[in-house]
mmCIF file of C-alpha atoms and ligand atoms in Angstrom:
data_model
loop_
_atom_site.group_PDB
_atom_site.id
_atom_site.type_symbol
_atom_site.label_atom_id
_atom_site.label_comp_id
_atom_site.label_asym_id
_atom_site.label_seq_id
_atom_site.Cartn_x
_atom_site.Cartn_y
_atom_site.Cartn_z
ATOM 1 C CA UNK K 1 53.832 1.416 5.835
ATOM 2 C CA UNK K 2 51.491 4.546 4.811
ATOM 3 C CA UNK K 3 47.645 4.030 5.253
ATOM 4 C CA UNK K 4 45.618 3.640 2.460
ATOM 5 C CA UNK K 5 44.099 7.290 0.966
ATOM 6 C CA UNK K 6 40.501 5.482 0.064
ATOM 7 C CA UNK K 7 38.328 7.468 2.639
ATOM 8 C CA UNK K 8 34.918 5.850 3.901
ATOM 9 C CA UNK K 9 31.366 7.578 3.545
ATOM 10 C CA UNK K 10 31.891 8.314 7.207
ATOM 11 C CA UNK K 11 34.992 10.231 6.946
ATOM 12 C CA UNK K 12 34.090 12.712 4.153
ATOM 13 C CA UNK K 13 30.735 13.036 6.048
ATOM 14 C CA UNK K 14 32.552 14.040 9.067
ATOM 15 C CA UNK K 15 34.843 16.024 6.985
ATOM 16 C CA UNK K 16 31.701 18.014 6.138
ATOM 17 C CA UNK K 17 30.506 18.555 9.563
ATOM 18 C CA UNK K 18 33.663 19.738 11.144
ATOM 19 C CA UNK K 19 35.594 21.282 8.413
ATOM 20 C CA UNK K 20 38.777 18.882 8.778
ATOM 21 C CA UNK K 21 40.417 15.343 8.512
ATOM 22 C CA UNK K 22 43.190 13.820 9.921
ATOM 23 C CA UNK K 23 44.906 11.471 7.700
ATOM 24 C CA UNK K 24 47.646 8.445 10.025
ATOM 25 C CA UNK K 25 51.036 8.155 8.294
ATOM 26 C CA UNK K 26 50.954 9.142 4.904
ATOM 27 C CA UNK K 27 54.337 9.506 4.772
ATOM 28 C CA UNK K 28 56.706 6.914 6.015
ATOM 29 C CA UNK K 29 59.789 7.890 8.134
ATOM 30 C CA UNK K 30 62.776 7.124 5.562
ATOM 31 C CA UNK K 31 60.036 9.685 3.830
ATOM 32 C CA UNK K 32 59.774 12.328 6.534
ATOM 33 C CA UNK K 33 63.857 12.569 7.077
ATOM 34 C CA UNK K 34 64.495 12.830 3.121
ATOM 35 C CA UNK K 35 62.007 15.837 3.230
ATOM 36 C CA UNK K 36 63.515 17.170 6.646
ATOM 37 C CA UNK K 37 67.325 16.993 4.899
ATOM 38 C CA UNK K 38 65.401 18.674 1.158
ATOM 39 C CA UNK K 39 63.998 21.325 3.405
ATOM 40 C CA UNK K 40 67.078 22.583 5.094
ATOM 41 C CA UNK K 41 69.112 22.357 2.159
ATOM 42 C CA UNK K 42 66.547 24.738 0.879
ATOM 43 C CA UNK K 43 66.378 27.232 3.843
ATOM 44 C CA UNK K 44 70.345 27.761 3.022
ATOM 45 C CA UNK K 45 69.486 28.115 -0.702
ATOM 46 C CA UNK K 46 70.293 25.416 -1.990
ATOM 47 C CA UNK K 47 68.165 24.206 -5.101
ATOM 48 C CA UNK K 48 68.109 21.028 -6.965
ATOM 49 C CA UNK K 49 65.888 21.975 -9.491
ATOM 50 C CA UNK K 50 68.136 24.877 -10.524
ATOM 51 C CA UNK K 51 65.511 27.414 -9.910
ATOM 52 C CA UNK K 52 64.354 29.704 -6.165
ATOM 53 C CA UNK K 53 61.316 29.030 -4.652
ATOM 54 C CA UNK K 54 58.887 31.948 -5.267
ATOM 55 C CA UNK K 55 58.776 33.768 -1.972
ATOM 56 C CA UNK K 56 61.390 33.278 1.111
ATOM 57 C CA UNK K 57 61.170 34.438 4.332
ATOM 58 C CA UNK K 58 63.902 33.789 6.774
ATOM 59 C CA UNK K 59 64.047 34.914 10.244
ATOM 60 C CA UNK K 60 63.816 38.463 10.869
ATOM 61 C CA UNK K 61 64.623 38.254 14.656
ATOM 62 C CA UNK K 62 65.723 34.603 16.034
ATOM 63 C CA UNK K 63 61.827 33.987 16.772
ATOM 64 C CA UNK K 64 60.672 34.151 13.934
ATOM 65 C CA UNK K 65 58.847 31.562 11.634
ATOM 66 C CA UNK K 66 60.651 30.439 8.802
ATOM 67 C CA UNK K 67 57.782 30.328 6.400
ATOM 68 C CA UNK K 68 59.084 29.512 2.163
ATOM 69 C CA UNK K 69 56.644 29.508 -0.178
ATOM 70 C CA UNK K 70 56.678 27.164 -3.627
ATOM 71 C CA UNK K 71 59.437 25.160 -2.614
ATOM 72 C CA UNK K 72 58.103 22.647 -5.488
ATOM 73 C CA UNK K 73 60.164 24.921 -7.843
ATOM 74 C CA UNK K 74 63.368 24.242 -6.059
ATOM 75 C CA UNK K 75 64.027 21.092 -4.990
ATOM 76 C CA UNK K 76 62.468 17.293 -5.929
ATOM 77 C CA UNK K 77 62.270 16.183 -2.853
ATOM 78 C CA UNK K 78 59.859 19.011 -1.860
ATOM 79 C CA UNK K 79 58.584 18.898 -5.353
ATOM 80 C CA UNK K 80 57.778 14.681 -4.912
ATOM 81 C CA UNK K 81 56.094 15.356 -1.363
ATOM 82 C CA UNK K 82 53.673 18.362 -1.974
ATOM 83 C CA UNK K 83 52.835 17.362 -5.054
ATOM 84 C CA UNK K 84 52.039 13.816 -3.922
ATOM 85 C CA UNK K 85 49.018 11.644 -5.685
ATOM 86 C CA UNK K 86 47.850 10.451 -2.172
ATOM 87 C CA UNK K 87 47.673 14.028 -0.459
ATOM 88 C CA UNK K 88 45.646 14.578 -4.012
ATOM 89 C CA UNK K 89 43.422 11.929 -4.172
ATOM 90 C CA UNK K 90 42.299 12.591 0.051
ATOM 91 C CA UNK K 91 41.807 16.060 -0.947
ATOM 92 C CA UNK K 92 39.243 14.885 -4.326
ATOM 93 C CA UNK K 93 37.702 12.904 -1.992
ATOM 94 C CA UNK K 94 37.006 15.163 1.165
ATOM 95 C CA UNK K 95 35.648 17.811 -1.234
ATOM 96 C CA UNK K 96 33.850 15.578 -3.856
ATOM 97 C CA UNK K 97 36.547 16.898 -7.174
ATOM 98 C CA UNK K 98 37.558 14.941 -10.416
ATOM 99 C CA UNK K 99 40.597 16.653 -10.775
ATOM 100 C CA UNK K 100 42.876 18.610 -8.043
ATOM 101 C CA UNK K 101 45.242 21.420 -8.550
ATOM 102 C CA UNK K 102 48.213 22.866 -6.338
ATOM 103 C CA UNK K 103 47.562 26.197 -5.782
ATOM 104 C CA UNK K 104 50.810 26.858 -3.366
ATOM 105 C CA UNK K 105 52.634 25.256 -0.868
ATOM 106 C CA UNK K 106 54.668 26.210 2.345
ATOM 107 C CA UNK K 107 57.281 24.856 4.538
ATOM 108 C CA UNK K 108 56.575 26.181 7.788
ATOM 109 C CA UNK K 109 59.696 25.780 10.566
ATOM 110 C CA UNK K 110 58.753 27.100 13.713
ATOM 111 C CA UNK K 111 62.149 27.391 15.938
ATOM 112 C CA UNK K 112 62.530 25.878 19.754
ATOM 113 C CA UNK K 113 60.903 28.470 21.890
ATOM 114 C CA UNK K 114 59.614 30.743 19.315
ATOM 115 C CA UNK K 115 57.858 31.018 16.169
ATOM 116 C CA UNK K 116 55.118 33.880 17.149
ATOM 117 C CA UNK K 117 51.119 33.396 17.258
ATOM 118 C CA UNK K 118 49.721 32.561 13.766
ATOM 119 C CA UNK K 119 46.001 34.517 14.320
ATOM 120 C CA UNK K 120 42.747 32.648 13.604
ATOM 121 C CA UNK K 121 41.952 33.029 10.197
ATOM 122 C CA UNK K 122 40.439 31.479 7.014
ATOM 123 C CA UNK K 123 42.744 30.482 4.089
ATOM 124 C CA UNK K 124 40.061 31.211 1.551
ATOM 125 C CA UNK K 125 39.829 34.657 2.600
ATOM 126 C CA UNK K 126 43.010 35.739 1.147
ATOM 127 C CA UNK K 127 42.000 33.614 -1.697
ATOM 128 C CA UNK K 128 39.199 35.720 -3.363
ATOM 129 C CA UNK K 129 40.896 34.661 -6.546
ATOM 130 C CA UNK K 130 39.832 31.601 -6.464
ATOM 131 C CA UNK K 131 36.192 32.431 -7.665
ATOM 132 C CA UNK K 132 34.868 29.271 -5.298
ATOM 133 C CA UNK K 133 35.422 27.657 -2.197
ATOM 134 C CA UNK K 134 36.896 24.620 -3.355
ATOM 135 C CA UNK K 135 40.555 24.512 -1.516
ATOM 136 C CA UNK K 136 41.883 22.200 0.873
ATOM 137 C CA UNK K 137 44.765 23.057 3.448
ATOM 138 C CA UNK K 138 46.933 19.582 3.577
ATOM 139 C CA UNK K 139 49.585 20.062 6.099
ATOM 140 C CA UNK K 140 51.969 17.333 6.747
ATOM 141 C CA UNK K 141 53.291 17.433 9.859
ATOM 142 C CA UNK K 142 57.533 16.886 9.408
ATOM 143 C CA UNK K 143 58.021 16.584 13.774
ATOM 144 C CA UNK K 144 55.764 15.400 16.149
ATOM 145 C CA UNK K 145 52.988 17.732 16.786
ATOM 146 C CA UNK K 146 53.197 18.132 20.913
ATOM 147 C CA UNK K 147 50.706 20.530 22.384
ATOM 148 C CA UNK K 148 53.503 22.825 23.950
ATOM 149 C CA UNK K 149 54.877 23.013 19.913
ATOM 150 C CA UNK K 150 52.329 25.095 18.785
ATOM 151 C CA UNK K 151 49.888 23.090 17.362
ATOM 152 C CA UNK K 152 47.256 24.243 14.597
ATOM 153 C CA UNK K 153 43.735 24.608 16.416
ATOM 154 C CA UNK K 154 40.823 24.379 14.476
ATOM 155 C CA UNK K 155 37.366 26.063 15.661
ATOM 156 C CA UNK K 156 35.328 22.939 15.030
ATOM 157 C CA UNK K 157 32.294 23.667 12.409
ATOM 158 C CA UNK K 158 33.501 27.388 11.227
ATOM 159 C CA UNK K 159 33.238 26.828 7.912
ATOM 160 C CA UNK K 160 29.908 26.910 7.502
ATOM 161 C CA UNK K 161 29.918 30.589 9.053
ATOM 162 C CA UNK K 162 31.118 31.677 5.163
ATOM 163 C CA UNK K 163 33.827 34.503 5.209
ATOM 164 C CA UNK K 164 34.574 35.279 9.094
ATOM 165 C CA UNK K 165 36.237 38.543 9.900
ATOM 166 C CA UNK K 166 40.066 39.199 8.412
ATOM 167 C CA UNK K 167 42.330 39.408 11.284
ATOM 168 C CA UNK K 168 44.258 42.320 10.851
ATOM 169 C CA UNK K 169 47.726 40.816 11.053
ATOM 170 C CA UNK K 170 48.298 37.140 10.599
ATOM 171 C CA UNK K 171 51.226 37.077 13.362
ATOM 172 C CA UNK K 172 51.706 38.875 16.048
ATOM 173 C CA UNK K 173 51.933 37.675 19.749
ATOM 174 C CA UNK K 174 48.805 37.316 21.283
ATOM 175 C CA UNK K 175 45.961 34.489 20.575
ATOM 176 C CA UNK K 176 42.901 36.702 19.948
ATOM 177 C CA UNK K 177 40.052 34.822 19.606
ATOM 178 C CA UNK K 178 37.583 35.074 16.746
ATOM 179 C CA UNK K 179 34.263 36.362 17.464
ATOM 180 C CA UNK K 180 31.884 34.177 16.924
ATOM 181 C CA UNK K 181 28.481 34.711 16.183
ATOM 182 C CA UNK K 182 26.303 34.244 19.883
ATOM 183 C CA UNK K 183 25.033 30.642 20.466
ATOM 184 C CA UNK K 184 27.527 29.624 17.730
ATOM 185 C CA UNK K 185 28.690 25.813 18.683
ATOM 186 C CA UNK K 186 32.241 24.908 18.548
ATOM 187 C CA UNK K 187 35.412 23.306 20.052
ATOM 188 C CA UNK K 188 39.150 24.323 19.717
ATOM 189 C CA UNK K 189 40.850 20.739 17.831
ATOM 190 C CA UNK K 190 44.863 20.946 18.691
ATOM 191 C CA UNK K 191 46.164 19.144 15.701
ATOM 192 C CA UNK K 192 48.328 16.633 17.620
ATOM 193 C CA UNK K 193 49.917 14.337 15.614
ATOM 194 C CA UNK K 194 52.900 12.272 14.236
ATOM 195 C CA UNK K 195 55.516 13.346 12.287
ATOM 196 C CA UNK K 196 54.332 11.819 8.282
ATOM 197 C CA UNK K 197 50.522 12.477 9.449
ATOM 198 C CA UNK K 198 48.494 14.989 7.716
ATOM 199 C CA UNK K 199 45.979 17.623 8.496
ATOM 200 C CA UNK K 200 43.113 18.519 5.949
ATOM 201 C CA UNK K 201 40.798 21.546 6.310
ATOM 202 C CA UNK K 202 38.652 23.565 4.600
ATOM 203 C CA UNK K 203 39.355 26.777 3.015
ATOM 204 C CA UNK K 204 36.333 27.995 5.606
ATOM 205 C CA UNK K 205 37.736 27.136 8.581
ATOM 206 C CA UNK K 206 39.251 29.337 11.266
ATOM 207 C CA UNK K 207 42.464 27.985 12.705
ATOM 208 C CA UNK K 208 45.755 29.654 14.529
ATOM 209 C CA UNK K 209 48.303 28.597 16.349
ATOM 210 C CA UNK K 210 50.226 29.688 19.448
ATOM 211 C CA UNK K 211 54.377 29.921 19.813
ATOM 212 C CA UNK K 212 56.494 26.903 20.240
ATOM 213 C CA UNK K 213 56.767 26.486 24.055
ATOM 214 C CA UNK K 214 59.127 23.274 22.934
ATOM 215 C CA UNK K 215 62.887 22.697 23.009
ATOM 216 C CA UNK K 216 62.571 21.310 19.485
ATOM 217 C CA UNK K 217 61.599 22.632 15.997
ATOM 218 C CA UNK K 218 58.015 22.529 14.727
ATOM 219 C CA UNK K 219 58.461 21.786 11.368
ATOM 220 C CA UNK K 220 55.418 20.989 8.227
ATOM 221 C CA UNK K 221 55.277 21.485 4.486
ATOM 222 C CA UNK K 222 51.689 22.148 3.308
ATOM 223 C CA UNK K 223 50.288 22.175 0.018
ATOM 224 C CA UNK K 224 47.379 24.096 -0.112
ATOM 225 C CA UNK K 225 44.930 23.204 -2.849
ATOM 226 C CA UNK K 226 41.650 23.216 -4.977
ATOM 227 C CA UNK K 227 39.360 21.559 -7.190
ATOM 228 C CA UNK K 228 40.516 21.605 -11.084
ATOM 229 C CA UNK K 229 37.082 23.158 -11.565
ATOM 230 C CA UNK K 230 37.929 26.425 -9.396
ATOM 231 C CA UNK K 231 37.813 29.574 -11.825
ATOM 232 C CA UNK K 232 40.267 32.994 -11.676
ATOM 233 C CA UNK K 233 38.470 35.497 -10.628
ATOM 234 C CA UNK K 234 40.506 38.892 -10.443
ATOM 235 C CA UNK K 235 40.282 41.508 -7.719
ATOM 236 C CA UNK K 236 42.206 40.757 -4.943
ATOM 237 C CA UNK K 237 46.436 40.764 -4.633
ATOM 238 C CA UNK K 238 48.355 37.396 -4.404
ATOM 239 C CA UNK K 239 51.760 36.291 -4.888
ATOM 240 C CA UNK K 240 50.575 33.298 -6.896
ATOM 241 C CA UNK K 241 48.625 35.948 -9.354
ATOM 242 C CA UNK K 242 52.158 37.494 -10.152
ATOM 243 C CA UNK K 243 53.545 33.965 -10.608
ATOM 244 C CA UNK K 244 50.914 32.919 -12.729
ATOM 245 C CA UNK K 245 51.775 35.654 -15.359
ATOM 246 C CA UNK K 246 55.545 34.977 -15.892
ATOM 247 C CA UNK K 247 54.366 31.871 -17.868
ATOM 248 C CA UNK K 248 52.811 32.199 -20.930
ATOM 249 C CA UNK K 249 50.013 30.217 -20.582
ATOM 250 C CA UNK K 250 47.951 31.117 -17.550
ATOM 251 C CA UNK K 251 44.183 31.405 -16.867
ATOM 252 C CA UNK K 252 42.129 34.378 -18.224
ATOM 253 C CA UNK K 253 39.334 35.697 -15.721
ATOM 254 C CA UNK K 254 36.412 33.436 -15.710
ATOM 255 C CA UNK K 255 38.768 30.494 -16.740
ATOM 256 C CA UNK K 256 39.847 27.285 -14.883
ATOM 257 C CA UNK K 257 43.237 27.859 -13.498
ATOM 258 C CA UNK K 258 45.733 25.943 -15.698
ATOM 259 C CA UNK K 259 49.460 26.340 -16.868
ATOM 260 C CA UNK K 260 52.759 25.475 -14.961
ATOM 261 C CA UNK K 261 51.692 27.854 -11.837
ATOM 262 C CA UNK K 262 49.375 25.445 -10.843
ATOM 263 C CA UNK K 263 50.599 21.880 -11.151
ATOM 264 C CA UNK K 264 47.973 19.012 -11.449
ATOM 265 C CA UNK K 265 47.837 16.346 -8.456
ATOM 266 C CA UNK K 266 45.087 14.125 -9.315
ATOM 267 C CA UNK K 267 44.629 12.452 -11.297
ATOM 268 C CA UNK K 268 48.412 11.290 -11.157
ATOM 269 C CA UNK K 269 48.699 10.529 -14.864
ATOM 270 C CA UNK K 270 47.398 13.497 -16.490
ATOM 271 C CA UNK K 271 49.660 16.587 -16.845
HETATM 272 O O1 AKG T 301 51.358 25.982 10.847
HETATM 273 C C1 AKG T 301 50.677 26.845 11.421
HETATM 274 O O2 AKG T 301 50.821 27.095 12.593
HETATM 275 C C2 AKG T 301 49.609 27.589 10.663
HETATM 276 C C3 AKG T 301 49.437 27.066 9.272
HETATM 277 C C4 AKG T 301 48.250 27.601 8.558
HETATM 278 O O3 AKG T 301 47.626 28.545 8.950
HETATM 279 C C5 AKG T 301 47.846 26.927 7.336
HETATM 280 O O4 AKG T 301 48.587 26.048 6.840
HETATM 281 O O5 AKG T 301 46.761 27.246 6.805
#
């Protein structure tokens, strides 16, 4: 049965302090295999909806992550899970929103005994598009999260540091640790949890994660979004940008992203 997605005072509060949220069994596990079965059928290219996600990239070398980006365009069961009310209506909550948008999402499949180093970084930083900090990573974890899979590991607290360095690649093969300011208090979180959990953080807050040391996959689909309120704001490159403009309707600078780019989450009802 998945928990409730009413957050107390407490948990936003905390959410606040440390810059994430871990959210028990949102989806069930009837839920989890449908989106495990949707998400292969994608990785071999096979799409429900008729149409490709917007950016694919399969393995280069057998190591590689498997990382698929937009998958909501392709299939419905994708579509149904990263586009779910209840990841919506946590997100509103944790960061105080009416309304919440998808900005992208990802399916992530890191293979048994590979999957390279994802390097500390901020997801906001590569979002300077987004004209305010008002984003929420919601990854929902499709395996078990063991700590020799390669867990995400948040730097408790980071995101009140405001933009941290860029890391210059954001794989590679080594865990290089962010500098952090001297005196600066934090601990590394290992996001260890069940397969239908989810893991909410802040667009602020540096995370990474090392190569799957596991015989099994590390699979998650994440939708990574922001407050209906957040603003385009022109100047720096994303994929999403590009997307946007293939529809007709898309935001102008200085207006609220809208238009079929960025779907609407919560409320469920409006479009
Ligand atoms: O899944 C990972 O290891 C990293 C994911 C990540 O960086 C993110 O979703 O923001």
């Amino acid at each position: 049965m998945p928990a409730s997605t009413t957050l107390t005072a407490e948990e936003i509060a905390l959410f606040d302090q440390r810059g994430y949220h871990i959210h028990p069994q949102v989806f069930s596990d009837a839920e989890v295999a449908a989106i495990n079965a949707a998400a292969d059928r994608v990785i071999a290219g096979q799409f429900d909806k008729g149409s490709p996600p917007d950016v694919t990239t399969l393995r280069r070398e057998p190591v590689d992550l498997i990382k698929i980006d937009n998958t909501w365009k392709a299939d419905t069961t994708l579509a149904r899970t990263v586009l779910s009310p209840r990841i919506g209506h946590i997100a509103a909550q944790l960061i105080g929103a009416p309304t919440i948008r998808m900005w992208h999402d990802q399916l992530l499949d890191k293979p048994p005994y590979g999957g390279r180093v994802v390097t500390y970084h901020q997801d906001w930083a590569y979002w300077q598009m987004i004209a305010e900090c008002r984003t929420v990573t919601c990854w929902i974890a499709l395996d078990d999260v063991l700590p020799e899979s390669g867990p995400m590991v948040f730097l408790e607290g980071t995101h009140k540091l405001g933009i941290w360095k860029l890391p210059v690649g954001i794989t590679g093969d080594d865990v290089q640790k962010p500098d952090l300011p001297a005196g600066f208090k934090t601990r590394e979180v290992p996001v260890i949890i069940p397969k239908g959990s989810v893991s909410f953080h802040h667009g602020l807050l540096l995370h990474g994660s090392d190569r799957n040391f596991s015989p099994t996959r590390r699979r998650a689909i994440v939708s990574h979004v922001m407050s209906g309120e957040c603003t385009y704001r022109p100047g720096q490159e994303h994929m999403n940008e590009w997307m946007m403009k293939r529809y007709p309707e898309h935001p102008q600078p200085g207006e609220k992203f809208h238009g079929p780019q960025f779907p609407q989450m919560w409320p469920a009802s409006a479009a």
